[in-house]
Amino acid sequence: MVNDMDNIAGTLQQSLIQIITSVLTVIGVFILMLTISWKLTIIALVTIPLSILVVAFVAPTSQRLFGRQQAALGKINDQVEETYAAHTIVRTFNKEEDEEKEFNRRNHQYYQSAWKAQFFSSLMMPMMIFIRNVGYLVVAVVGAIQVIHGQITLGNVQAFLQYTNQFSQPIAQIANLSNTIQQTIASAERIFEVLDEPEMDDKIKETPVLAGKNLPKVEFKDIQFSYTDEPLIQDFNLKAPRDKMVAIVGPTSAGKTTIINLLERFYDPQGGHVYLDGQDIGSMTRDDLRKHIAIVLQDTWLFTGTIFENIKYGNENASDEEVYHAAKMARADAFIRELPDGYQTVPDESASNISQGQRQLLTIARAFLADPEILILDEATSSVDTRTEVLIQEAMNALQQERTSFVVAHRLSTIRKADQIVVVNHGKIIETGNHESLMNQKGFYAALYNSQFAGN
Ligand SMILES: Nc1ncnc2c1ncn2[C@@H]1O[C@H](COP(=O)(O)OP(=O)(O)O)[C@@H](O)[C@H]1O
Ligand SMILES: [Mg+2]
């Protein structure tokens, strides 16, 4: 894509050089023509207003169409960028189909404006050539008559005709430049190729459903997984009871996010099974699976739209009241109402109107509205200012009520209340228990906790 950008820059640079050369050529040739015959020069010059007329008519029209094409392309790019950057969110909220529909709509608009723009701009060149040839012909005929009357030598007419050609060529070239620039846009389309990457295998495995009472909500059973040849997760077993909070802690690169990825089926394990309510998630479609899950990540993702729309993304069928309620539950309502435009505020890219922590509250509100059975918080409080951290902690606690939740956290103070704390290192569980029992063990967890406490 950087390469595409370079292409575009290169073309623009080249075009500028071409325009300068063309203008200089026109001036030079004009002077030379005048030295041969002013009469013939006037005839040759008549082609210029004709050409200008064509340019004046065709160019603005094609430029207008071209502008429309650019705008349509821009809209596509916006959407692609947003959904590509946030594909995790788009997927977990099962919005792939909606986003795809929207993409098709925008793509159709682009198609419509593109072919019109291309058609119109390609009219230019043939028309310019026609005018040039007519001019050439008239100069030749008038020149011939003058030779017959002995007013000019044949050699001069011959030279003049050459100049006529050289004269009109750069003019046609200038007119044609807009075409070249247009073709550069094709470069931008390469971005779309990325999106054409094949989808992950969504094949449904037939596996028996676990039977029995008191099944855990989620169970990882004998999981083996690696991204590369190097084994990462080995013999991983974990039961997450219904409506309880499971905290996953451990050093960076321990495999915490990987475990979450397996639960979301962003990856499938090479060995073992993940069960949801006793059903192997490998036998569910990803859409079905993700209906049960909502996720809040460290990187907050808000799309270009109002705060209201951003929250509503969690559940398009929600009523306005439900959206406000979710915001209240997420402790976001208060700050939203203080904004000049309230729920209609559009969070801007540089986040100058709302803070990182407030953005996080909005994503929590979105998860509230989705009302999932399973909630995943992966380092959700890691990049947040201390002022909003208390609010976020409150909001997350509220969100975890009566829900099975997985919380990955760096700051151990945030997960002290977890029903079950799982300590992982190098893809393996090395300790489990609650805060008290783990502290009493004086093992890895206790050391980690004490080091953080000493640090603060
Ligand atoms: N998509 C991936 N492809 C290859 N390796 C990965 C990928 N994601 C993570 N890893 C590697 O797997 C290990 C565990 O990563 P991760 O689960 O993200 O750790 P944590 O969330 O505990 O910090 C790391 O060494 C990381 O570099
Ligand atoms: Mg991680």
PDB file of C-alpha atoms and ligand atoms in Angstrom, residues 253 255-258 378-379 408, ligand 2:
ATOM      1  CA  SER A 253       3.589 -13.269  26.189  1.00  0.00           C
ATOM      2  CA  GLY A 255      -0.468 -16.773  26.222  1.00  0.00           C
ATOM      3  CA  LYS A 256      -3.346 -14.991  27.944  1.00  0.00           C
ATOM      4  CA  THR A 257      -4.735 -13.370  24.823  1.00  0.00           C
ATOM      5  CA  THR A 258      -4.191 -16.615  22.959  1.00  0.00           C
ATOM      6  CA  ASP A 378      -8.621  -8.282  27.952  1.00  0.00           C
ATOM      7  CA  GLU A 379      -6.428  -5.670  29.618  1.00  0.00           C
ATOM      8  CA  VAL A 408      -7.140 -10.635  31.718  1.00  0.00           C
TER       9      VAL A 408
HETATM   10 MG    MG B   2      -2.501 -10.057  25.683  1.00  0.00          MG
END
